[in-house]
PDB file of C-alpha atoms in Angstrom:
ATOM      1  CA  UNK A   1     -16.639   8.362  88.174  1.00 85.00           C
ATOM      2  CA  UNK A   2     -17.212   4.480  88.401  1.00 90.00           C
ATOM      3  CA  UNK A   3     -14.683   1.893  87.579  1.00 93.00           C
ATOM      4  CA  UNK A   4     -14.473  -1.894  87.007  1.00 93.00           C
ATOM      5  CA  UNK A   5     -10.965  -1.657  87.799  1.00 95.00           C
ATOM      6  CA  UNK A   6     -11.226  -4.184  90.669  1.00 94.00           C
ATOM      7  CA  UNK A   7     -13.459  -6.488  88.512  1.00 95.00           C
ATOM      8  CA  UNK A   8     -11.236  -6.582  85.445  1.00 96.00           C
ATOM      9  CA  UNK A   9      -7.865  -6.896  87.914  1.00 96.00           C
ATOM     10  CA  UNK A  10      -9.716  -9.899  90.399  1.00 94.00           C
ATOM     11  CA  UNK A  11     -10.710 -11.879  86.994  1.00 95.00           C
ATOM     12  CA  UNK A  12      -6.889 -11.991  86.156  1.00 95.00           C
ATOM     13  CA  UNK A  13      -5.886 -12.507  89.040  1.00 95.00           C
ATOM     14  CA  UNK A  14      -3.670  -9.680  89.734  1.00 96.00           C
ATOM     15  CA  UNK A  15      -3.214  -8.087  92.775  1.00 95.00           C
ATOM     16  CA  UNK A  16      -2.854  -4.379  93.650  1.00 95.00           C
ATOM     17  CA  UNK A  17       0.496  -4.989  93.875  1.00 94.00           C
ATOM     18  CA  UNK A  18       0.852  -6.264  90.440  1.00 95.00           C
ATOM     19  CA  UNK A  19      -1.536  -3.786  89.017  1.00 97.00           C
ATOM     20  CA  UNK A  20       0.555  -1.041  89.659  1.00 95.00           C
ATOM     21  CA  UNK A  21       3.955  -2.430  89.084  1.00 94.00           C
ATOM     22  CA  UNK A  22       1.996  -2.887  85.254  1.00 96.00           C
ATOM     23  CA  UNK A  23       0.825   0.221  85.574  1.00 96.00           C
ATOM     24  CA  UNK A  24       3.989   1.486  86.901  1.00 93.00           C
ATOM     25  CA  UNK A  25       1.994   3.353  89.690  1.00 95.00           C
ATOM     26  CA  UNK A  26       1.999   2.793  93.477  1.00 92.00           C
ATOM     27  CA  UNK A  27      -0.212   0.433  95.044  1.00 93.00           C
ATOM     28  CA  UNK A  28      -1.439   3.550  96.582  1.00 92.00           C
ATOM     29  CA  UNK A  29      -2.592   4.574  93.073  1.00 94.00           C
ATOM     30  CA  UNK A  30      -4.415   1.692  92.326  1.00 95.00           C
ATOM     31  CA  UNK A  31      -6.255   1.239  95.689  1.00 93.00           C
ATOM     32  CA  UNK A  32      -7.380   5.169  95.098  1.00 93.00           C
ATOM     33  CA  UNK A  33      -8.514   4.656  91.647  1.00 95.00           C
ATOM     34  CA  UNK A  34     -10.214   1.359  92.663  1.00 94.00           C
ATOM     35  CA  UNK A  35     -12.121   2.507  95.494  1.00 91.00           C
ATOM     36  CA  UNK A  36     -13.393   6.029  93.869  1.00 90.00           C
ATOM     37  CA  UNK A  37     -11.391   8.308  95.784  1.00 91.00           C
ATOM     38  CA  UNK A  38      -9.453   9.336  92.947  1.00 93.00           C
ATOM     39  CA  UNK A  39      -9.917   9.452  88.731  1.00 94.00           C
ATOM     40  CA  UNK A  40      -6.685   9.149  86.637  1.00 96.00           C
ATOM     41  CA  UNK A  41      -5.519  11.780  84.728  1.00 96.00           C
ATOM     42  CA  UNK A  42      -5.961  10.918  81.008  1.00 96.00           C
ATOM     43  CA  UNK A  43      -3.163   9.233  79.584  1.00 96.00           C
ATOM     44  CA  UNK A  44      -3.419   6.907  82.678  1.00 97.00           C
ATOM     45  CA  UNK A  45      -6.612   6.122  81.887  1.00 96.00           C
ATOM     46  CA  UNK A  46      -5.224   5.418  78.444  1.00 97.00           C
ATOM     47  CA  UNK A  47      -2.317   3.179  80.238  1.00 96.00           C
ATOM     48  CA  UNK A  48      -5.054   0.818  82.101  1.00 97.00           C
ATOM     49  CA  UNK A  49      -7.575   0.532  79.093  1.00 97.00           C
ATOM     50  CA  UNK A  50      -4.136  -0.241  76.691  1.00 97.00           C
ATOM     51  CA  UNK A  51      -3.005  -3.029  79.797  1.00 97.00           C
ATOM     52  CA  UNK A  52      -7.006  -4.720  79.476  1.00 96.00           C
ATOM     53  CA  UNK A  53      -6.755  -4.261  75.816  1.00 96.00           C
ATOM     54  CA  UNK A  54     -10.302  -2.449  76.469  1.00 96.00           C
ATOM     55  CA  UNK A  55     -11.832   1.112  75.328  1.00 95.00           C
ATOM     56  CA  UNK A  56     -11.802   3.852  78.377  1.00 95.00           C
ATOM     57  CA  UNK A  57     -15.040   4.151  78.601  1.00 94.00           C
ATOM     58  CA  UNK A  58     -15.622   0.236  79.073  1.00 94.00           C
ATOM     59  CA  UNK A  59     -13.824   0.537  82.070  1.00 95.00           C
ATOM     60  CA  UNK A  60     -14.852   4.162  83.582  1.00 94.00           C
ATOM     61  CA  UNK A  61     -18.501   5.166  83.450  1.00 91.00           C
ATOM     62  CA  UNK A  62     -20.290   8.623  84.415  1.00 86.00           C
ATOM     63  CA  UNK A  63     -21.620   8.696  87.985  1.00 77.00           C
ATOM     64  CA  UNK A  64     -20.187   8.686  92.035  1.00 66.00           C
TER      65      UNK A  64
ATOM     66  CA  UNK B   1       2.047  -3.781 103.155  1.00 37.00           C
ATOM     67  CA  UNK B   2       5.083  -2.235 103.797  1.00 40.00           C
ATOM     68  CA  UNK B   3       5.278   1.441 101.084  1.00 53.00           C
ATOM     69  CA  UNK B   4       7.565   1.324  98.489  1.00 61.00           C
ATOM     70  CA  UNK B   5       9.327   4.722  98.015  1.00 79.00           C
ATOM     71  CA  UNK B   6       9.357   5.722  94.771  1.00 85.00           C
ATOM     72  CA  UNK B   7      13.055   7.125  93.144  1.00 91.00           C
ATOM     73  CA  UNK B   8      11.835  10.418  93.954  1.00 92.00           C
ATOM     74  CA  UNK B   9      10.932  10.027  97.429  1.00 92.00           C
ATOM     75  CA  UNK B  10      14.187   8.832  98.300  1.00 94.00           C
ATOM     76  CA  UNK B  11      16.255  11.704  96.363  1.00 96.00           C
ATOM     77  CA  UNK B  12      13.724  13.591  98.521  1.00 95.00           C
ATOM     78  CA  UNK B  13      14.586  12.006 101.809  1.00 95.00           C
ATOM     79  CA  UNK B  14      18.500  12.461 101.007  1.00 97.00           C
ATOM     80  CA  UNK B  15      18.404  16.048 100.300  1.00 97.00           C
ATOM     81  CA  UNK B  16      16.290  16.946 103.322  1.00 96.00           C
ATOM     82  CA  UNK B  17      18.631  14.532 105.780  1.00 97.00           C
ATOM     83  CA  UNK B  18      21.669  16.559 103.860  1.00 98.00           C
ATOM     84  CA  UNK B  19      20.180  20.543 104.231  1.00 97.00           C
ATOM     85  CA  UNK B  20      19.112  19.520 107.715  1.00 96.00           C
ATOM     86  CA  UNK B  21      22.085  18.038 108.750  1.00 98.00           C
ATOM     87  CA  UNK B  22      23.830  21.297 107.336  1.00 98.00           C
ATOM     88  CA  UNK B  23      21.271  23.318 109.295  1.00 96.00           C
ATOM     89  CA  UNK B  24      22.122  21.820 112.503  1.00 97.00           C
ATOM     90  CA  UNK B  25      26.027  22.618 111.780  1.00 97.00           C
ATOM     91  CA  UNK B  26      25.158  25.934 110.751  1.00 97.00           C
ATOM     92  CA  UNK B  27      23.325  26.738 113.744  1.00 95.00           C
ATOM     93  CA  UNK B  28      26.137  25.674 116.350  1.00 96.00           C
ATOM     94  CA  UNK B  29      28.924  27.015 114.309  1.00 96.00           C
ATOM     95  CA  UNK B  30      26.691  30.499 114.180  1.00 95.00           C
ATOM     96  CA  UNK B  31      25.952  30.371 117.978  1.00 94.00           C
ATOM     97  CA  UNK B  32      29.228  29.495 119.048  1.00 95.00           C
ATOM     98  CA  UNK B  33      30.622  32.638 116.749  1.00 95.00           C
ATOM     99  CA  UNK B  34      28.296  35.227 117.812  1.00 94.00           C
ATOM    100  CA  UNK B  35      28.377  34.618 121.490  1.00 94.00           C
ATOM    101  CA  UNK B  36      32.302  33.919 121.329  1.00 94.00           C
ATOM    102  CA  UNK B  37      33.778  36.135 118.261  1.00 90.00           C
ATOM    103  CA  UNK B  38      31.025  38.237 117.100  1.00 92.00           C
ATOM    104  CA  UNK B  39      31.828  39.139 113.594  1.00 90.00           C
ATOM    105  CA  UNK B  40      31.666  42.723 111.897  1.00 90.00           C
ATOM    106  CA  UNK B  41      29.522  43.898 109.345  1.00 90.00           C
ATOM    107  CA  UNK B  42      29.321  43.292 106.770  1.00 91.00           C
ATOM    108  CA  UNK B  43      30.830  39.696 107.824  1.00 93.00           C
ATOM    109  CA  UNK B  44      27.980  39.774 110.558  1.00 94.00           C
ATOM    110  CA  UNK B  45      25.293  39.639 107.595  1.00 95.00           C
ATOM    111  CA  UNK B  46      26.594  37.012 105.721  1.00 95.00           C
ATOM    112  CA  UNK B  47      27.139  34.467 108.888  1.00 95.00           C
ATOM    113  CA  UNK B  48      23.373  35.393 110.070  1.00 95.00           C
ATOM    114  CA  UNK B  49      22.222  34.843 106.936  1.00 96.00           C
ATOM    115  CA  UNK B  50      24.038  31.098 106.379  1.00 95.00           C
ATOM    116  CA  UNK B  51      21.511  28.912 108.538  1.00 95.00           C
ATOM    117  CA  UNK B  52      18.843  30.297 106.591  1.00 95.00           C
ATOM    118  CA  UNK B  53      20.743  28.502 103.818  1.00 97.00           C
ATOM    119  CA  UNK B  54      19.724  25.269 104.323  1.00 97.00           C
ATOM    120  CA  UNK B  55      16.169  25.810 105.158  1.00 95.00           C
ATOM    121  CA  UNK B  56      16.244  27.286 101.662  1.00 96.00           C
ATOM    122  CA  UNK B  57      17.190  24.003 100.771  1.00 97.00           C
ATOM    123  CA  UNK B  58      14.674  21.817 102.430  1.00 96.00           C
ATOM    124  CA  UNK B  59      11.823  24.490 100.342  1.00 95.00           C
ATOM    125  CA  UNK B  60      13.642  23.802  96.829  1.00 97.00           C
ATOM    126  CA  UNK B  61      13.800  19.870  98.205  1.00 97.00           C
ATOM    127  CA  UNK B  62       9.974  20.099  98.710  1.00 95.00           C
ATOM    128  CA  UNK B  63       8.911  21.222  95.538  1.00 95.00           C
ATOM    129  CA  UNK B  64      11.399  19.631  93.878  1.00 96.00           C
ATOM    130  CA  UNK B  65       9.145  16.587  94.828  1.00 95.00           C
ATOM    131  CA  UNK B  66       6.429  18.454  93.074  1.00 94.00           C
ATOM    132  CA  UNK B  67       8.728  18.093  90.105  1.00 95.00           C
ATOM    133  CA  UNK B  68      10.240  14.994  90.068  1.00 95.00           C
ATOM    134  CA  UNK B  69       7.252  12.255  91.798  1.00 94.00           C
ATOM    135  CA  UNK B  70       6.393  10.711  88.389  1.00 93.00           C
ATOM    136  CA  UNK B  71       2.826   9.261  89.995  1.00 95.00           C
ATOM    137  CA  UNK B  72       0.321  11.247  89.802  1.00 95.00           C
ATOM    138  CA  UNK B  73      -1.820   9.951  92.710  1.00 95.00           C
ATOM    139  CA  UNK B  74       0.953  10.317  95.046  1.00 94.00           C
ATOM    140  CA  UNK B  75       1.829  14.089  93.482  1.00 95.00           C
ATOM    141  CA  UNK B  76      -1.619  15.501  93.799  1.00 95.00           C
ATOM    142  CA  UNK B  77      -1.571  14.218  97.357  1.00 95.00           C
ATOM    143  CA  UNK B  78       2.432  16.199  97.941  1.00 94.00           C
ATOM    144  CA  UNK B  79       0.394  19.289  96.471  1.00 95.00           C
ATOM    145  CA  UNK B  80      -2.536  19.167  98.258  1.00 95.00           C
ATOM    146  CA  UNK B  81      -0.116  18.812 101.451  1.00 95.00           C
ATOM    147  CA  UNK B  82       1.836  22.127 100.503  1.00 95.00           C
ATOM    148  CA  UNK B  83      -1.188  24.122 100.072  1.00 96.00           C
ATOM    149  CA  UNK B  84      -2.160  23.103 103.401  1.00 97.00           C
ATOM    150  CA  UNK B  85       0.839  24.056 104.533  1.00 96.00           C
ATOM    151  CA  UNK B  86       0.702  27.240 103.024  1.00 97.00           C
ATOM    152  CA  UNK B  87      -3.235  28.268 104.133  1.00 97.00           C
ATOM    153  CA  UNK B  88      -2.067  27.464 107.897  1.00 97.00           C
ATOM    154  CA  UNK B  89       1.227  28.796 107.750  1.00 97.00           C
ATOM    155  CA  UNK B  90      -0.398  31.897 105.919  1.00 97.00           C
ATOM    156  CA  UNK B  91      -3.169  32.071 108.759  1.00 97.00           C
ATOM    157  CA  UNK B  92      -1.693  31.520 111.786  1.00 96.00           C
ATOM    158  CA  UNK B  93       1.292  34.631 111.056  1.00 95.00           C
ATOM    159  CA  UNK B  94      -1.604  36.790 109.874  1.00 95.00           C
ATOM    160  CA  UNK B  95      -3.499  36.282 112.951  1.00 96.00           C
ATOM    161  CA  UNK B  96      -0.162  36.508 115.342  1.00 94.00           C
ATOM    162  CA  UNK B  97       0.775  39.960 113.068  1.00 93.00           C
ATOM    163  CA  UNK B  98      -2.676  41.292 113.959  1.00 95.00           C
ATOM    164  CA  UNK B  99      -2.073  40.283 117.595  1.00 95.00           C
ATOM    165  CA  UNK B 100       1.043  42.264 117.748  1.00 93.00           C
ATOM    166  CA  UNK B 101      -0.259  45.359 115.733  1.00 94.00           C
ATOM    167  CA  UNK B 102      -2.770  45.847 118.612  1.00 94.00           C
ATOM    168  CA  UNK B 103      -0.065  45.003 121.536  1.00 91.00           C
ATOM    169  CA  UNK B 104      -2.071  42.252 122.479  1.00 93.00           C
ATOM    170  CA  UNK B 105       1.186  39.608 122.311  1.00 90.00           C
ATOM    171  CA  UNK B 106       4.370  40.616 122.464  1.00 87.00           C
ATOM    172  CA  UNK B 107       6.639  41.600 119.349  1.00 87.00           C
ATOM    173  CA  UNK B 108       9.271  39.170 118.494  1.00 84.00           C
ATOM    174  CA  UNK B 109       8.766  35.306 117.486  1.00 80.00           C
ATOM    175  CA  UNK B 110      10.595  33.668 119.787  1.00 79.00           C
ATOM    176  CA  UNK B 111      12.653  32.064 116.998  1.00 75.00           C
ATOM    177  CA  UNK B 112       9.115  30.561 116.021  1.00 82.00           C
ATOM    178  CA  UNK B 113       9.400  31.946 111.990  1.00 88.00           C
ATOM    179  CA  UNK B 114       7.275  31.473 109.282  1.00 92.00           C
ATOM    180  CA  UNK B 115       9.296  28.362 108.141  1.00 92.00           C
ATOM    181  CA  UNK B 116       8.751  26.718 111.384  1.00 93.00           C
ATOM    182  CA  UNK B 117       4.614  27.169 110.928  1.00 95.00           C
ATOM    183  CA  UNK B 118       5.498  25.745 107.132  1.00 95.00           C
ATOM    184  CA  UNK B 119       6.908  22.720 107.998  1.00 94.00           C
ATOM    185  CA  UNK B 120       4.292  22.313 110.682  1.00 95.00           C
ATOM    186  CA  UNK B 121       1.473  22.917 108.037  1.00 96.00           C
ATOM    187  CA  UNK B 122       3.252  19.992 106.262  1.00 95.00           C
ATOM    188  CA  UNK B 123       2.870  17.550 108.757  1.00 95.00           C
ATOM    189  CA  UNK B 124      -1.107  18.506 109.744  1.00 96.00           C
ATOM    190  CA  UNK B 125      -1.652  18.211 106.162  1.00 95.00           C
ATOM    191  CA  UNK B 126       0.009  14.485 105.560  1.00 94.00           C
ATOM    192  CA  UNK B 127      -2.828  13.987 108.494  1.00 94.00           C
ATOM    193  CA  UNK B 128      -5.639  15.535 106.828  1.00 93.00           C
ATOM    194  CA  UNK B 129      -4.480  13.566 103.870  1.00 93.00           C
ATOM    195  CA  UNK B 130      -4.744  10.803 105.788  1.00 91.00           C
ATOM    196  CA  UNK B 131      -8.023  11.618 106.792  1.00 90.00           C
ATOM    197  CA  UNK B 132      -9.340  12.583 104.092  1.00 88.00           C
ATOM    198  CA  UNK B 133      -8.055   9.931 101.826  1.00 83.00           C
ATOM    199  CA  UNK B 134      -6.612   7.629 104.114  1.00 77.00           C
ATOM    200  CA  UNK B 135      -2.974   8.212 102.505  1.00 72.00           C
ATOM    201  CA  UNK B 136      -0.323  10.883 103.839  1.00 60.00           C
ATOM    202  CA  UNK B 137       2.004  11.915 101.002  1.00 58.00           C
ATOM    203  CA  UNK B 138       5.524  13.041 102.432  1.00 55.00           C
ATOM    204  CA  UNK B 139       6.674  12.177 105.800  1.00 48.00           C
TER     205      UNK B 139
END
């Protein structure tokens, strides 16, 4: 699944640090999601669409 | 970045320092009894049983973990770490069982149980967590 986590995060000028703590995830957890190598459960996705005030699937696509 | 532990992590980290430090008690008390003042049975059971105790302990501490890590990420990485643990730990007394069965090794572990192959499993799989995606899970 694609993201535009680190596109939505970099034009607010959050780090992955503050990400999470919004998220209330580790930095760990955002760097996976970011980078592909791991897709949220649902109501996390749910969390980071709610924290962009965006739908899910403007922020996760189909595809590697 | 230096990795902030999450509350569960450290609960985790105090009940493993507290079942191993009652481990390494347990063990010297034990030795010192059996070579010194060998108990009885059925006293003899219960005081060979009592180091086993704590390594009890460290299990329910592990998947307690399981339990209690509220991130998800960092969970699925503690679970794929136990099943690794388990395959190799599963594998390698298998294999050494077989060994014996034919009389190719000798019988007996050397004091090297199934636990000890466990908690060996869990640290090759923190690496091949690591490797495979490029975070460890527990220490």
């Amino acid at each position: 699944m694609k993201n535009r986590l680190k596109v939505l995060r970099a034009e607010r000028g959050w780090s992955q640090q503050d990400l999470a703590e919004r998220l209330q995830v580790s930095r760990q957890s955002v760097n996976a999601i970011e980078t592909g190598k791991y897709d949220p459960s649902l109501p996390l996705a749910f969390r980071i669409a709610d924290l962009f005030g965006m739908a899910i699937e403007d922020i996760f696509q189909k595809g590697e | 970045m230096a990795r902030v532990q999450s509350p569960a992590m450290r609960r985790y980290l105090k009940r493993l320092a507290a079942f191993m430090a009652a481990y390494v008690v347990l063990i010297l008390v034990d030795g010192w009894l059996f070579r010194h003042a060998r108990p009885a049975p059925p006293l003899s059971y219960a005081a060979a049983v009592l180091p086993a105790l704590p390594i009890i302990g460290v299990f329910w501490t592990v998947f307690r973990l399981l339990v209690e890590e509220t991130d998800e990420y960092i969970r699925m990485l503690f679970v794929r770490q136990s099943l690794f643990a388990t395959a190799f730990c599963l594998t390698v007394m298998t294999v050494w069982e077989f060994l014996q069965n034919y009389e190719v090794v000798p019988s007996g572990n050397g004091g090297f149980g199934a636990a000890f192959f466990w908690f060996m499993g869990l640290g090759l799989g923190a690496i091949w967590n690591r490797f495979t995606f490029g975070d460890g899970g527990c220490a």
